[in-house]
Amino acid sequence: MSAHFRMEREGAVAVVRLDRPERKNPFTFQSYAALRDWFRDLVEDEEIHAVVIAPNGGNFSSGGDVEDIIGPLTELDMKGLLGFTRMTGDLVKAMLNCGKPIIAAVDGVAVGAGAILAMASDIRLATPEAKTAFLFNRVGLAGCDMGACAMLPRIIGQGRAAELLYTGRVMSADEGERWGFYNRVVGAHELEAEAMKLAARIAAGPRFANMMTKTMLLQEWDMGLERAIEAEAQAQAICMQTEDFRRAYRAFMAREKPVFEGD
């Protein structure tokens, strides 16, 4: 854990917050690395079944810290710069490969790497006050950062993604919901409760099967349709060997709600 990032557990749900609310929760070199390592370790964590990335102090994240990151980057050589950009990309890879569904609960500012953090989550909720911007263009950089050119068009469409990445403008919560970036918009006082309710529902589900769903959502990006159908046939056959599948059948026959145990 970094001094700039904290995690709390509520049952089987982990709640993660960047922890510099006085500066709208920017990323530092240390918090990038700490969050990357935490998501990598999450693969082996049998106690956490879902993750909520929550705001802190009314904001999600203001992205890379101008003083702690952007300034020092201007002094690095190409090897150092590539090491940094690969590390930030590794955070997204770790989120995609952690095996646990991730819900982003966005309030206030979610820009730069903060917008990427929301984008790399599986499900996104926002308040009407959420302001989301992929603002790399506005600091003289390309929009192709941490997977944005690959992932954002798949979420909101090529043309809309191109506009946001070329201009760096703010996407409002209303736009984000209409475009499919946000699953829904809720009041600020409801945001974390709604995110936790959804996370708890997912965490109570068949977690091996949820892991398989997340895995296939990622792997099928690079598959043709026939290969994807075959991959899903194999994945589903594996899930049919689990005890949770048998529990669900027995509960259905007994007219009861199944209680999944993850095996």
Short mmCIF file of C-alpha atoms in Angstrom, two decimals:
data_model
loop_
_atom_site.label_atom_id
_atom_site.label_comp_id
_atom_site.label_asym_id
_atom_site.label_seq_id
_atom_site.Cartn_x
_atom_site.Cartn_y
_atom_site.Cartn_z
CA MET A 1 0.00 0.00 0.00
CA SER A 2 1.10 3.54 -0.75
CA ALA A 3 0.44 6.57 1.41
CA HIS A 4 -1.66 7.79 -1.52
CA PHE A 5 -3.92 4.75 -1.83
CA ARG A 6 -5.99 2.86 0.71
CA MET A 7 -8.23 -0.18 0.69
CA GLU A 8 -11.06 -1.21 2.99
CA ARG A 9 -13.00 -4.46 3.08
CA GLU A 10 -16.75 -4.74 3.41
CA GLY A 11 -17.47 -8.43 3.40
CA ALA A 12 -16.25 -9.85 0.11
CA VAL A 13 -16.01 -6.40 -1.52
CA ALA A 14 -12.83 -4.32 -1.52
CA VAL A 15 -13.24 -0.55 -1.64
CA VAL A 16 -10.23 1.27 -3.10
CA ARG A 17 -9.61 5.03 -2.94
CA LEU A 18 -6.75 7.21 -4.02
CA ASP A 19 -6.00 9.16 -0.89
CA ARG A 20 -5.02 12.74 -1.57
CA PRO A 21 -8.44 14.42 -1.47
CA GLU A 22 -6.95 17.88 -0.93
CA ARG A 23 -5.51 17.65 -4.47
CA LYS A 24 -8.37 15.70 -6.05
CA ASN A 25 -6.57 12.36 -5.67
CA PRO A 26 -3.79 12.58 -8.27
CA PHE A 27 -1.58 9.65 -9.21
CA THR A 28 2.08 9.56 -8.24
CA PHE A 29 4.82 7.18 -9.35
CA GLN A 30 4.28 5.32 -6.08
CA SER A 31 0.50 5.07 -6.29
CA TYR A 32 0.62 3.78 -9.88
CA ALA A 33 2.99 1.03 -8.79
CA ALA A 34 1.15 0.23 -5.56
CA LEU A 35 -2.22 -0.05 -7.27
CA ARG A 36 -0.71 -2.17 -10.06
CA ASP A 37 0.82 -4.54 -7.51
CA TRP A 38 -2.40 -4.74 -5.50
CA PHE A 39 -4.46 -5.74 -8.55
CA ARG A 40 -1.80 -8.30 -9.50
CA ASP A 41 -1.96 -9.84 -6.02
CA LEU A 42 -5.77 -9.83 -6.14
CA VAL A 43 -5.68 -12.83 -8.47
CA GLU A 44 -4.69 -15.04 -5.53
CA ASP A 45 -7.00 -13.42 -2.96
CA GLU A 46 -9.80 -15.85 -2.07
CA GLU A 47 -11.53 -13.42 0.30
CA ILE A 48 -12.27 -10.58 -2.16
CA HIS A 49 -14.81 -11.29 -4.87
CA ALA A 50 -15.49 -7.80 -6.26
CA VAL A 51 -13.90 -4.34 -6.17
CA VAL A 52 -15.35 -0.84 -5.96
CA ILE A 53 -13.06 2.07 -6.88
CA ALA A 54 -14.61 4.96 -5.00
CA PRO A 55 -14.15 8.74 -4.90
CA ASN A 56 -12.54 10.55 -2.00
CA GLY A 57 -13.49 14.06 -0.92
CA GLY A 58 -15.95 14.48 -3.79
CA ASN A 59 -13.53 13.56 -6.59
CA PHE A 60 -12.41 10.37 -8.30
CA SER A 61 -8.94 11.29 -9.59
CA SER A 62 -7.27 14.25 -11.27
CA GLY A 63 -4.78 11.99 -13.09
CA GLY A 64 -1.01 12.29 -13.04
CA ASP A 65 0.24 14.79 -10.48
CA VAL A 66 1.75 17.85 -12.19
CA GLU A 67 4.49 18.29 -9.59
CA ASP A 68 5.22 14.66 -8.73
CA ILE A 69 4.95 13.13 -12.21
CA ILE A 70 4.72 15.54 -15.13
CA GLY A 71 7.60 17.73 -13.98
CA PRO A 72 10.02 14.83 -13.43
CA LEU A 73 9.01 13.24 -16.75
CA THR A 74 10.41 16.24 -18.62
CA GLU A 75 13.84 15.33 -17.22
CA LEU A 76 13.85 11.61 -18.14
CA ASP A 77 15.56 10.01 -21.14
CA MET A 78 13.71 7.66 -23.52
CA LYS A 79 14.50 4.56 -21.45
CA GLY A 80 13.10 6.19 -18.32
CA LEU A 81 10.02 7.47 -20.14
CA LEU A 82 9.27 4.07 -21.62
CA GLY A 83 9.66 2.48 -18.21
CA PHE A 84 7.05 4.89 -16.86
CA THR A 85 4.52 4.45 -19.70
CA ARG A 86 4.86 0.68 -19.48
CA MET A 87 4.26 0.82 -15.72
CA THR A 88 1.05 2.82 -16.18
CA GLY A 89 -0.10 0.40 -18.87
CA ASP A 90 0.67 -2.46 -16.50
CA LEU A 91 -1.90 -1.04 -14.07
CA VAL A 92 -4.61 -1.44 -16.72
CA LYS A 93 -3.36 -4.93 -17.57
CA ALA A 94 -3.49 -5.86 -13.89
CA MET A 95 -7.07 -4.61 -13.63
CA LEU A 96 -8.11 -6.57 -16.72
CA ASN A 97 -6.42 -9.75 -15.51
CA CYS A 98 -7.24 -9.65 -11.77
CA GLY A 99 -10.15 -12.08 -12.17
CA LYS A 100 -12.53 -9.94 -10.10
CA PRO A 101 -15.30 -7.64 -11.41
CA ILE A 102 -14.47 -3.96 -10.83
CA ILE A 103 -17.02 -1.18 -10.39
CA ALA A 104 -15.94 2.47 -10.73
CA ALA A 105 -18.04 4.89 -8.68
CA VAL A 106 -17.22 8.28 -10.18
CA ASP A 107 -17.92 11.64 -8.59
CA GLY A 108 -16.40 15.00 -9.46
CA VAL A 109 -13.17 14.97 -11.46
CA ALA A 110 -12.09 11.84 -13.35
CA VAL A 111 -9.50 13.03 -15.84
CA GLY A 112 -6.35 11.71 -17.48
CA ALA A 113 -5.29 8.55 -15.69
CA GLY A 114 -8.41 8.94 -13.53
CA ALA A 115 -10.57 8.57 -16.64
CA ILE A 116 -8.49 5.54 -17.62
CA LEU A 117 -9.07 4.00 -14.18
CA ALA A 118 -12.82 4.29 -14.76
CA MET A 119 -12.52 3.06 -18.36
CA ALA A 120 -10.60 -0.07 -17.32
CA SER A 121 -13.30 -1.02 -14.81
CA ASP A 122 -16.04 -3.46 -15.81
CA ILE A 123 -18.99 -1.31 -14.72
CA ARG A 124 -19.17 2.44 -14.19
CA LEU A 125 -21.59 4.51 -12.12
CA ALA A 126 -21.47 8.31 -11.91
CA THR A 127 -23.06 11.28 -10.23
CA PRO A 128 -24.47 14.19 -12.26
CA GLU A 129 -21.39 16.16 -11.14
CA ALA A 130 -18.92 13.70 -12.70
CA LYS A 131 -16.56 15.32 -15.21
CA THR A 132 -14.61 12.84 -17.31
CA ALA A 133 -11.82 13.86 -19.69
CA PHE A 134 -9.07 12.02 -21.54
CA LEU A 135 -7.02 15.19 -21.55
CA PHE A 136 -3.66 13.91 -22.79
CA ASN A 137 -3.98 16.06 -25.93
CA ARG A 138 -4.23 19.16 -23.76
CA VAL A 139 -0.76 18.56 -22.32
CA GLY A 140 0.86 17.90 -25.68
CA LEU A 141 0.52 14.11 -25.66
CA ALA A 142 -1.32 11.61 -27.84
CA GLY A 143 -4.67 10.20 -26.83
CA CYS A 144 -3.21 6.69 -27.05
CA ASP A 145 -2.45 6.31 -23.35
CA MET A 146 -2.87 3.21 -21.17
CA GLY A 147 -5.05 1.48 -23.77
CA ALA A 148 -7.45 4.36 -24.47
CA CYS A 149 -7.36 4.00 -28.26
CA ALA A 150 -8.21 0.32 -27.94
CA MET A 151 -10.77 0.36 -25.14
CA LEU A 152 -12.65 3.65 -25.39
CA PRO A 153 -13.96 3.08 -28.97
CA ARG A 154 -15.28 -0.31 -27.89
CA ILE A 155 -17.24 1.33 -25.09
CA ILE A 156 -18.62 4.47 -26.75
CA GLY A 157 -17.89 4.05 -30.47
CA GLN A 158 -15.06 5.18 -32.74
CA GLY A 159 -16.31 8.65 -33.60
CA ARG A 160 -17.16 9.67 -30.05
CA ALA A 161 -13.88 8.29 -28.75
CA ALA A 162 -11.96 10.13 -31.47
CA GLU A 163 -13.58 13.43 -30.50
CA LEU A 164 -12.70 13.03 -26.83
CA LEU A 165 -9.14 11.89 -27.55
CA TYR A 166 -8.41 14.62 -30.15
CA THR A 167 -9.83 17.46 -28.06
CA GLY A 168 -9.41 16.39 -24.44
CA ARG A 169 -12.76 17.97 -23.68
CA VAL A 170 -14.91 17.04 -20.70
CA MET A 171 -17.58 14.38 -21.20
CA SER A 172 -20.53 15.18 -18.94
CA ALA A 173 -22.23 12.50 -16.88
CA ASP A 174 -25.30 12.79 -19.10
CA GLU A 175 -23.22 12.26 -22.24
CA GLY A 176 -21.39 9.40 -20.60
CA GLU A 177 -24.64 7.64 -19.76
CA ARG A 178 -26.16 8.20 -23.22
CA TRP A 179 -23.00 6.99 -24.91
CA GLY A 180 -22.69 3.87 -22.76
CA PHE A 181 -19.58 4.87 -20.82
CA TYR A 182 -21.61 5.06 -17.62
CA ASN A 183 -24.08 2.30 -16.85
CA ARG A 184 -26.18 4.81 -14.96
CA VAL A 185 -26.10 8.16 -13.20
CA VAL A 186 -27.22 8.41 -9.57
CA GLY A 187 -27.26 11.16 -6.95
CA ALA A 188 -24.07 11.84 -5.05
CA HIS A 189 -25.64 10.64 -1.79
CA GLU A 190 -26.57 7.34 -3.47
CA LEU A 191 -23.38 6.66 -5.41
CA GLU A 192 -21.38 4.51 -3.03
CA ALA A 193 -24.44 2.70 -1.70
CA GLU A 194 -25.49 1.80 -5.25
CA ALA A 195 -21.97 0.69 -6.15
CA MET A 196 -21.71 -1.44 -3.01
CA LYS A 197 -25.15 -2.95 -3.57
CA LEU A 198 -24.14 -3.97 -7.09
CA ALA A 199 -20.74 -5.23 -5.96
CA ALA A 200 -22.29 -7.27 -3.15
CA ARG A 201 -24.72 -8.84 -5.61
CA ILE A 202 -21.86 -9.79 -7.93
CA ALA A 203 -19.70 -11.01 -5.04
CA ALA A 204 -22.51 -13.30 -3.87
CA GLY A 205 -22.67 -14.90 -7.31
CA PRO A 206 -20.63 -17.83 -8.66
CA ARG A 207 -17.19 -16.26 -8.44
CA PHE A 208 -15.38 -18.86 -10.55
CA ALA A 209 -17.93 -18.26 -13.29
CA ASN A 210 -17.57 -14.49 -12.85
CA MET A 211 -13.82 -14.85 -13.24
CA MET A 212 -14.41 -16.83 -16.43
CA THR A 213 -16.76 -14.14 -17.76
CA LYS A 214 -14.15 -11.44 -17.14
CA THR A 215 -11.47 -13.58 -18.76
CA MET A 216 -13.54 -14.18 -21.87
CA LEU A 217 -14.58 -10.52 -22.16
CA LEU A 218 -10.87 -9.73 -22.43
CA GLN A 219 -9.70 -12.64 -24.56
CA GLU A 220 -12.47 -12.39 -27.14
CA TRP A 221 -11.29 -8.95 -28.26
CA ASP A 222 -8.69 -10.74 -30.38
CA MET A 223 -10.93 -13.55 -31.66
CA GLY A 224 -13.03 -14.02 -34.74
CA LEU A 225 -16.63 -15.09 -34.17
CA GLU A 226 -16.14 -18.82 -34.76
CA ARG A 227 -13.10 -18.93 -32.48
CA ALA A 228 -15.00 -16.97 -29.83
CA ILE A 229 -17.95 -19.37 -29.94
CA GLU A 230 -15.60 -22.32 -29.50
CA ALA A 231 -13.73 -20.59 -26.66
CA GLU A 232 -17.03 -19.93 -24.89
CA ALA A 233 -18.08 -23.56 -25.37
CA GLN A 234 -14.90 -24.67 -23.62
CA ALA A 235 -15.24 -22.06 -20.85
CA GLN A 236 -18.85 -22.98 -20.18
CA ALA A 237 -18.05 -26.70 -20.12
CA ILE A 238 -15.43 -25.97 -17.45
CA CYS A 239 -18.00 -24.02 -15.41
CA MET A 240 -20.42 -26.95 -15.71
CA GLN A 241 -17.93 -29.05 -13.72
CA THR A 242 -18.11 -26.74 -10.70
CA GLU A 243 -20.03 -27.44 -7.50
CA ASP A 244 -21.69 -24.03 -7.85
CA PHE A 245 -23.40 -25.27 -11.02
CA ARG A 246 -24.72 -28.27 -9.10
CA ARG A 247 -25.76 -26.07 -6.18
CA ALA A 248 -27.75 -23.87 -8.54
CA TYR A 249 -29.52 -26.92 -9.97
CA ARG A 250 -30.38 -28.32 -6.54
CA ALA A 251 -31.63 -24.92 -5.37
CA PHE A 252 -33.77 -24.53 -8.47
CA MET A 253 -35.35 -27.94 -7.96
CA ALA A 254 -36.02 -27.11 -4.30
CA ARG A 255 -37.40 -23.66 -5.22
CA GLU A 256 -34.66 -22.02 -3.16
CA LYS A 257 -32.13 -19.31 -3.86
CA PRO A 258 -28.69 -20.81 -4.52
CA VAL A 259 -25.83 -19.98 -2.16
CA PHE A 260 -22.61 -20.03 -4.16
CA GLU A 261 -19.28 -21.00 -2.60
CA GLY A 262 -16.89 -20.46 -5.50
CA ASP A 263 -15.83 -24.07 -6.10
#
